[in-house]
CSV table of C-alpha atoms in Angstrom, one decimal:
chain,number,residue,atom,x,y,z
G,1,UNK,CA,-40.5,138.6,-81.5
G,2,UNK,CA,-44.1,137.9,-80.6
G,3,UNK,CA,-46.8,140.6,-80.9
G,4,UNK,CA,-50.5,141.1,-81.1
G,5,UNK,CA,-51.1,141.9,-84.7
G,6,UNK,CA,-54.3,143.4,-86.2
G,7,UNK,CA,-55.5,141.9,-89.5
G,8,UNK,CA,-58.8,143.7,-90.0
G,9,UNK,CA,-62.1,144.2,-88.1
G,10,UNK,CA,-62.6,141.2,-85.8
G,11,UNK,CA,-59.3,139.7,-86.6
G,12,UNK,CA,-56.0,139.8,-84.6
G,13,UNK,CA,-53.6,137.3,-83.3
G,14,UNK,CA,-50.5,136.8,-81.0
G,15,UNK,CA,-47.9,135.8,-83.6
G,16,UNK,CA,-44.3,136.2,-84.7
G,17,UNK,CA,-43.4,139.4,-86.4
G,18,UNK,CA,-40.2,141.3,-87.1
G,19,UNK,CA,-38.2,142.8,-84.2
G,20,UNK,CA,-38.4,146.6,-84.2
G,21,UNK,CA,-35.3,148.6,-85.3
G,22,UNK,CA,-34.3,152.2,-84.9
G,23,UNK,CA,-35.6,154.2,-87.8
G,24,UNK,CA,-34.6,157.7,-86.7
G,25,UNK,CA,-31.9,159.0,-84.4
G,26,UNK,CA,-34.5,160.1,-81.9
G,27,UNK,CA,-36.0,156.6,-81.5
G,28,UNK,CA,-35.6,154.1,-78.6
G,29,UNK,CA,-36.2,150.4,-78.5
G,30,UNK,CA,-37.9,149.3,-75.3
G,31,UNK,CA,-38.4,145.8,-74.0
G,32,UNK,CA,-42.0,145.5,-72.7
G,33,UNK,CA,-42.3,144.4,-69.1
G,34,UNK,CA,-46.0,145.3,-68.6
G,35,UNK,CA,-48.7,146.2,-71.0
G,36,UNK,CA,-52.4,146.6,-70.9
G,37,UNK,CA,-55.5,146.6,-73.1
G,38,UNK,CA,-57.5,149.8,-73.7
G,39,UNK,CA,-61.1,150.3,-74.7
G,40,UNK,CA,-59.7,152.1,-77.8
G,41,UNK,CA,-58.1,148.8,-78.8
G,42,UNK,CA,-61.6,147.2,-78.7
G,43,UNK,CA,-62.9,150.1,-80.9
G,44,UNK,CA,-60.1,149.3,-83.4
G,45,UNK,CA,-61.0,145.6,-83.5
G,46,UNK,CA,-64.6,146.6,-84.2
G,47,UNK,CA,-63.5,148.6,-87.2
G,48,UNK,CA,-64.3,152.0,-85.6
G,49,UNK,CA,-60.8,153.3,-86.3
G,50,UNK,CA,-60.2,152.8,-90.0
G,51,UNK,CA,-56.8,154.4,-90.1
G,52,UNK,CA,-55.4,151.3,-88.4
G,53,UNK,CA,-54.1,149.1,-91.2
G,54,UNK,CA,-53.8,145.3,-91.3
G,55,UNK,CA,-50.4,144.2,-90.0
G,56,UNK,CA,-50.3,146.8,-87.3
G,57,UNK,CA,-49.2,145.8,-83.8
G,58,UNK,CA,-51.8,147.1,-81.4
G,59,UNK,CA,-51.3,148.8,-78.0
G,60,UNK,CA,-50.3,152.2,-76.8
G,61,UNK,CA,-49.5,152.0,-73.1
G,62,UNK,CA,-46.7,150.0,-71.5
G,63,UNK,CA,-43.8,149.9,-69.0
G,64,UNK,CA,-40.4,148.5,-69.9
G,65,UNK,CA,-36.7,148.8,-70.1
G,66,UNK,CA,-34.8,150.8,-72.7
G,67,UNK,CA,-32.5,148.4,-74.7
G,68,UNK,CA,-31.2,150.8,-77.4
G,69,UNK,CA,-31.4,154.4,-78.3
G,70,UNK,CA,-30.7,156.5,-81.4
G,71,UNK,CA,-27.7,158.8,-81.4
G,72,UNK,CA,-29.8,162.0,-80.7
G,73,UNK,CA,-31.6,160.6,-77.6
G,74,UNK,CA,-30.5,162.4,-74.4
G,75,UNK,CA,-33.0,161.9,-71.6
G,76,UNK,CA,-32.9,158.0,-71.4
G,77,UNK,CA,-30.3,155.4,-71.9
G,78,UNK,CA,-30.2,151.6,-72.1
G,79,UNK,CA,-31.1,150.0,-68.8
G,80,UNK,CA,-33.5,152.7,-67.8
G,81,UNK,CA,-37.0,151.6,-66.6
G,82,UNK,CA,-39.5,153.8,-68.3
G,83,UNK,CA,-43.2,154.5,-68.8
G,84,UNK,CA,-44.2,154.6,-72.5
G,85,UNK,CA,-46.7,157.4,-73.0
G,86,UNK,CA,-49.8,156.7,-75.2
G,87,UNK,CA,-48.9,160.0,-76.9
G,88,UNK,CA,-45.7,160.7,-78.7
G,89,UNK,CA,-44.4,164.2,-79.1
G,90,UNK,CA,-41.8,165.8,-81.3
G,91,UNK,CA,-41.4,168.6,-78.8
G,92,UNK,CA,-40.8,171.2,-81.6
G,93,UNK,CA,-44.0,171.9,-83.5
G,94,UNK,CA,-46.5,174.6,-82.6
G,95,UNK,CA,-48.8,172.2,-80.8
G,96,UNK,CA,-46.0,170.6,-78.8
G,97,UNK,CA,-44.8,174.1,-77.8
G,98,UNK,CA,-48.3,174.6,-76.4
G,99,UNK,CA,-48.3,171.3,-74.6
G,100,UNK,CA,-51.0,169.9,-77.0
G,101,UNK,CA,-49.0,166.8,-77.7
G,102,UNK,CA,-52.0,164.9,-78.9
G,103,UNK,CA,-52.1,167.2,-81.9
G,104,UNK,CA,-48.4,166.9,-82.7
G,105,UNK,CA,-47.6,167.8,-86.3
G,106,UNK,CA,-44.0,166.4,-86.2
G,107,UNK,CA,-44.7,162.7,-86.4
G,108,UNK,CA,-46.2,162.4,-82.9
G,109,UNK,CA,-49.6,162.4,-81.4
G,110,UNK,CA,-51.4,159.0,-81.0
G,111,UNK,CA,-49.3,156.9,-83.3
G,112,UNK,CA,-48.4,153.8,-81.3
G,113,UNK,CA,-50.8,151.0,-82.1
G,114,UNK,CA,-52.6,153.4,-84.5
G,115,UNK,CA,-50.3,154.6,-87.3
G,116,UNK,CA,-47.2,152.6,-86.3
G,117,UNK,CA,-46.6,149.4,-84.4
G,118,UNK,CA,-47.6,149.6,-80.8
G,119,UNK,CA,-46.8,148.2,-77.4
G,120,UNK,CA,-48.6,144.8,-77.2
G,121,UNK,CA,-45.4,143.1,-78.1
G,122,UNK,CA,-42.1,141.9,-76.6
G,123,UNK,CA,-40.3,144.9,-78.0
G,124,UNK,CA,-41.5,148.3,-79.3
G,125,UNK,CA,-39.9,151.2,-81.2
G,126,UNK,CA,-40.8,154.5,-79.5
G,127,UNK,CA,-40.4,157.6,-81.7
G,128,UNK,CA,-39.3,160.9,-80.2
G,129,UNK,CA,-38.0,159.1,-77.1
G,130,UNK,CA,-36.9,162.2,-75.2
G,131,UNK,CA,-40.5,163.5,-75.1
G,132,UNK,CA,-42.4,160.2,-75.1
G,133,UNK,CA,-40.7,158.1,-72.4
G,134,UNK,CA,-40.8,158.9,-68.7
G,135,UNK,CA,-38.1,157.5,-66.3
G,136,UNK,CA,-39.9,155.7,-63.5
G,137,UNK,CA,-39.4,156.2,-59.8
G,138,UNK,CA,-38.2,153.0,-58.2
G,139,UNK,CA,-41.1,152.9,-55.7
G,140,UNK,CA,-43.8,152.9,-58.5
G,141,UNK,CA,-44.7,149.3,-59.5
G,142,UNK,CA,-45.2,148.2,-63.1
G,143,UNK,CA,-48.9,147.7,-62.4
G,144,UNK,CA,-49.4,151.2,-61.1
G,145,UNK,CA,-47.1,152.8,-63.6
G,146,UNK,CA,-48.9,151.3,-66.7
G,147,UNK,CA,-52.1,153.0,-65.5
G,148,UNK,CA,-50.4,156.4,-66.0
G,149,UNK,CA,-49.6,155.7,-69.6
G,150,UNK,CA,-53.2,156.5,-70.7
G,151,UNK,CA,-56.2,156.1,-68.4
G,152,UNK,CA,-55.1,158.5,-65.6
G,153,UNK,CA,-53.9,161.3,-67.9
G,154,UNK,CA,-57.0,160.9,-70.1
G,155,UNK,CA,-59.5,160.9,-67.2
G,156,UNK,CA,-57.7,163.9,-65.6
G,157,UNK,CA,-57.0,166.0,-68.6
G,158,UNK,CA,-59.9,165.3,-71.0
G,159,UNK,CA,-62.5,164.8,-68.2
G,160,UNK,CA,-61.5,166.7,-65.0
G,161,UNK,CA,-59.4,169.6,-66.4
G,162,UNK,CA,-61.5,170.1,-69.6
G,163,UNK,CA,-64.6,170.0,-67.4
G,164,UNK,CA,-63.1,172.6,-65.1
G,165,UNK,CA,-64.0,170.8,-61.9
G,166,UNK,CA,-64.0,173.2,-59.0
G,167,UNK,CA,-64.5,173.0,-55.2
G,168,UNK,CA,-68.1,172.5,-54.4
G,169,UNK,CA,-69.2,171.2,-57.8
G,170,UNK,CA,-71.5,168.3,-58.4
G,171,UNK,CA,-69.7,166.1,-60.9
G,172,UNK,CA,-71.4,163.2,-62.7
G,173,UNK,CA,-69.2,160.6,-64.4
G,174,UNK,CA,-71.2,158.5,-66.9
G,175,UNK,CA,-69.3,155.3,-67.5
G,176,UNK,CA,-67.3,153.6,-64.6
G,177,UNK,CA,-64.8,151.8,-66.8
G,178,UNK,CA,-61.1,152.4,-66.2
G,179,UNK,CA,-61.0,155.9,-67.6
G,180,UNK,CA,-64.2,156.9,-65.8
G,181,UNK,CA,-62.7,155.5,-62.5
G,182,UNK,CA,-59.6,157.6,-63.2
G,183,UNK,CA,-61.7,160.6,-63.7
G,184,UNK,CA,-63.5,160.0,-60.4
G,185,UNK,CA,-60.2,159.5,-58.5
G,186,UNK,CA,-58.6,162.7,-59.9
G,187,UNK,CA,-61.8,164.8,-59.6
G,188,UNK,CA,-61.7,163.9,-55.9
G,189,UNK,CA,-58.4,165.8,-55.6
G,190,UNK,CA,-60.2,169.1,-56.5
G,191,UNK,CA,-62.8,168.9,-53.6
G,192,UNK,CA,-66.1,168.8,-55.4
G,193,UNK,CA,-69.2,168.6,-53.2
G,194,UNK,CA,-70.2,165.3,-54.6
G,195,UNK,CA,-69.4,162.8,-57.4
G,196,UNK,CA,-72.1,160.7,-58.9
G,197,UNK,CA,-71.1,157.6,-61.0
G,198,UNK,CA,-73.4,156.1,-63.6
G,199,UNK,CA,-73.0,152.7,-65.2
G,200,UNK,CA,-74.9,149.6,-66.2
G,201,UNK,CA,-72.8,147.1,-64.2
G,202,UNK,CA,-73.1,146.7,-60.5
G,203,UNK,CA,-69.5,145.7,-60.1
G,204,UNK,CA,-68.3,148.9,-61.8
G,205,UNK,CA,-70.5,151.0,-59.6
G,206,UNK,CA,-69.0,149.3,-56.6
G,207,UNK,CA,-65.5,150.1,-58.0
G,208,UNK,CA,-66.7,153.7,-58.5
G,209,UNK,CA,-67.5,153.9,-54.8
G,210,UNK,CA,-64.0,152.7,-53.9
G,211,UNK,CA,-62.5,155.2,-56.3
G,212,UNK,CA,-64.3,158.1,-54.5
G,213,UNK,CA,-67.8,158.4,-55.8
G,214,UNK,CA,-70.3,159.7,-53.2
G,215,UNK,CA,-73.3,158.2,-55.0
G,216,UNK,CA,-73.9,155.7,-57.7
G,217,UNK,CA,-76.8,155.1,-60.1
G,218,UNK,CA,-77.6,152.3,-62.5
G,219,UNK,CA,-78.0,153.6,-66.0
G,220,UNK,CA,-81.3,151.8,-66.3
G,221,UNK,CA,-82.8,153.4,-63.1
G,222,UNK,CA,-83.2,157.1,-64.1
G,223,UNK,CA,-79.9,158.6,-63.0
G,224,UNK,CA,-81.0,162.0,-64.3
G,225,UNK,CA,-83.7,162.1,-61.5
G,226,UNK,CA,-81.1,161.2,-58.9
G,227,UNK,CA,-78.9,164.1,-60.0
G,228,UNK,CA,-81.9,166.4,-60.0
G,229,UNK,CA,-82.9,165.3,-56.5
G,230,UNK,CA,-79.3,165.9,-55.2
G,231,UNK,CA,-79.1,169.3,-56.7
G,232,UNK,CA,-82.5,170.7,-56.0
G,233,UNK,CA,-83.4,170.4,-59.6
G,234,UNK,CA,-80.5,172.4,-61.0
G,235,UNK,CA,-78.5,169.5,-62.6
G,236,UNK,CA,-74.7,168.8,-62.4
G,237,UNK,CA,-72.0,171.4,-62.7
G,238,UNK,CA,-69.8,169.0,-64.7
G,239,UNK,CA,-70.8,165.8,-66.5
G,240,UNK,CA,-68.0,163.6,-67.9
G,241,UNK,CA,-68.9,161.2,-70.7
G,242,UNK,CA,-66.7,158.2,-70.5
G,243,UNK,CA,-68.5,155.6,-72.6
G,244,UNK,CA,-68.6,156.7,-76.3
G,245,UNK,CA,-72.1,155.9,-77.5
G,246,UNK,CA,-74.9,158.2,-78.6
G,247,UNK,CA,-77.2,157.3,-75.7
G,248,UNK,CA,-74.7,158.2,-72.9
G,249,UNK,CA,-73.7,161.5,-74.6
G,250,UNK,CA,-77.3,162.6,-74.9
G,251,UNK,CA,-77.8,161.6,-71.2
G,252,UNK,CA,-75.0,163.9,-70.3
G,253,UNK,CA,-76.5,166.9,-72.1
G,254,UNK,CA,-79.8,166.3,-70.3
G,255,UNK,CA,-78.1,166.0,-66.9
G,256,UNK,CA,-75.9,169.1,-67.0
G,257,UNK,CA,-77.3,172.3,-65.4
G,258,UNK,CA,-77.6,175.6,-67.3
G,259,UNK,CA,-74.1,177.1,-67.4
G,260,UNK,CA,-72.5,173.8,-66.7
G,261,UNK,CA,-69.9,171.8,-68.7
G,262,UNK,CA,-70.0,168.5,-70.5
G,263,UNK,CA,-66.6,166.9,-71.0
G,264,UNK,CA,-66.6,164.2,-73.6
G,265,UNK,CA,-63.9,161.5,-73.0
G,266,UNK,CA,-65.5,158.5,-74.8
G,267,UNK,CA,-64.3,157.3,-78.2
G,268,UNK,CA,-67.3,157.6,-80.5
G,269,UNK,CA,-67.7,155.3,-83.5
G,270,UNK,CA,-71.1,156.6,-84.5
G,271,UNK,CA,-72.7,160.0,-85.0
G,272,UNK,CA,-74.4,161.7,-82.1
G,273,UNK,CA,-77.4,163.9,-82.2
G,274,UNK,CA,-76.8,167.3,-80.6
G,275,UNK,CA,-80.2,168.6,-79.5
G,276,UNK,CA,-79.6,172.3,-80.0
G,277,UNK,CA,-83.3,172.9,-80.0
G,278,UNK,CA,-83.1,172.2,-76.2
G,279,UNK,CA,-79.5,173.3,-75.5
G,280,UNK,CA,-79.2,176.6,-77.4
G,281,UNK,CA,-80.4,178.7,-74.4
G,282,UNK,CA,-78.7,176.9,-71.6
G,283,UNK,CA,-75.2,178.4,-71.8
G,284,UNK,CA,-73.5,175.0,-71.6
G,285,UNK,CA,-69.9,174.2,-72.7
G,286,UNK,CA,-69.1,171.0,-74.5
G,287,UNK,CA,-65.5,169.9,-74.8
G,288,UNK,CA,-63.9,167.1,-76.6
G,289,UNK,CA,-60.3,166.0,-76.7
G,290,UNK,CA,-57.6,163.5,-77.3
G,291,UNK,CA,-55.3,163.3,-74.3
G,292,UNK,CA,-52.1,165.3,-74.5
G,293,UNK,CA,-50.3,163.6,-71.5
G,294,UNK,CA,-48.9,167.0,-70.3
G,295,UNK,CA,-50.0,165.9,-66.8
G,296,UNK,CA,-48.0,162.6,-66.8
G,297,UNK,CA,-45.0,164.0,-64.9
G,298,UNK,CA,-47.3,165.4,-62.2
G,299,UNK,CA,-49.2,162.2,-61.9
G,300,UNK,CA,-46.0,160.2,-61.7
G,301,UNK,CA,-44.9,162.4,-58.8
G,302,UNK,CA,-48.2,161.9,-57.1
G,303,UNK,CA,-48.0,158.2,-57.6
G,304,UNK,CA,-44.5,158.1,-56.1
G,305,UNK,CA,-45.8,160.1,-53.1
G,306,UNK,CA,-48.7,157.7,-52.6
G,307,UNK,CA,-51.3,160.4,-53.4
G,308,UNK,CA,-52.8,158.8,-56.5
G,309,UNK,CA,-55.5,156.1,-55.8
G,310,UNK,CA,-54.6,153.3,-58.2
G,311,UNK,CA,-55.4,150.3,-55.9
G,312,UNK,CA,-58.1,148.0,-57.2
G,313,UNK,CA,-58.1,149.2,-60.8
G,314,UNK,CA,-56.1,146.2,-62.0
G,315,UNK,CA,-58.4,143.2,-61.7
G,316,UNK,CA,-56.7,140.6,-63.9
G,317,UNK,CA,-53.1,139.8,-64.7
G,318,UNK,CA,-51.7,137.5,-67.5
G,319,UNK,CA,-48.4,136.4,-69.0
G,320,UNK,CA,-47.7,138.3,-72.1
G,321,UNK,CA,-48.3,135.3,-74.4
G,322,UNK,CA,-51.9,135.1,-73.2
G,323,UNK,CA,-52.9,138.3,-75.0
G,324,UNK,CA,-55.9,136.8,-76.7
G,325,UNK,CA,-57.3,135.6,-73.4
G,326,UNK,CA,-56.7,139.0,-71.9
G,327,UNK,CA,-58.7,140.6,-74.7
G,328,UNK,CA,-61.5,138.2,-74.3
G,329,UNK,CA,-61.7,138.9,-70.5
G,330,UNK,CA,-61.5,142.7,-71.0
G,331,UNK,CA,-64.1,142.7,-73.8
G,332,UNK,CA,-66.5,140.6,-71.6
G,333,UNK,CA,-66.2,142.9,-68.6
G,334,UNK,CA,-69.9,142.6,-67.8
G,335,UNK,CA,-69.4,138.9,-67.2
G,336,UNK,CA,-65.8,138.9,-65.9
G,337,UNK,CA,-65.8,142.0,-63.8
G,338,UNK,CA,-62.7,143.2,-65.5
G,339,UNK,CA,-61.5,146.8,-65.0
G,340,UNK,CA,-57.9,146.9,-66.2
G,341,UNK,CA,-56.0,143.8,-67.4
G,342,UNK,CA,-52.2,143.9,-67.2
G,343,UNK,CA,-49.9,141.5,-69.0
G,344,UNK,CA,-46.2,140.8,-68.4
G,345,UNK,CA,-44.0,138.1,-69.6
G,346,UNK,CA,-40.6,136.5,-68.8
G,347,UNK,CA,-37.6,138.4,-70.1
G,348,UNK,CA,-35.6,137.1,-73.0
G,349,UNK,CA,-32.1,137.9,-74.3
G,350,UNK,CA,-31.9,141.3,-75.9
G,351,UNK,CA,-31.7,141.0,-79.7
G,352,UNK,CA,-29.5,143.7,-81.3
G,353,UNK,CA,-31.5,146.2,-83.4
G,354,UNK,CA,-30.3,148.2,-86.3
G,355,UNK,CA,-28.5,151.5,-85.8
G,356,UNK,CA,-29.9,154.9,-86.6
């Protein structure tokens, strides 16, 4: 098969590699029908995620059709159209029993495109298929469904739920990329008084308005003063960091009110200074987190009911074999206006994989 293979910082290619085979009786092989590129993939290419070894197929979010299952798989079968979650879960360890699937100790967590071969390929082996694949409603399109593999659960769980957004809150989302937009869209469901989006790109600020932001601020134009003006000097109840650089994290800690919450979503590749000399007396809560995807079934039901605003997040589509071009477009979002890129390719004959 063809896949997008990582060879080291700054080096990856769409090339031939071995077809996946069933390794465990709880595995499934899925033919990839739609896949996307994540900001975390860009971090991997920069060398920010050193656990990813050369030869790894990248990608951790996709939609496809099950072509083979191990003998212990019960919830899906060949022919099923499924969402591949960015998080795999054994379903049995202590963390999985607490719905903290991102911390799975039984061979799950974030493994696809990280510790094992991922989804940016024609076929992918999905471990723990019963807990890591979600059958898709017929009325949810591939383009909408692939957004629920990572960005919507991440924005909702790590941003909105960790930040404890409540009715009447002022919510600031710093970073209006795909995950930030998902945080805006899902925060809207909890009836905050206002949502303020901050970004450096005009196109992304416009996308934030469409996703539900009540006000937008360019990062270079003193957004902290705007928030102060809107809140009579108090600051925001919840600030969601969705970029992953020291400057934006520190902006969040300056923007939150005493007693407020900072929910860090961004993937950080460098140390951040925590200014406790200013923050120690302010009673703020700072949360971090890897998505658990416990909300995925709920989000899928909302998408099927037309209650989840996904329109407009996919800005570019490509055939699967134009993966390198898709990466270039996504990485140059300031110039291309890319939010989410989705790739899908023509189907080919199913190749028999090894038995578990």
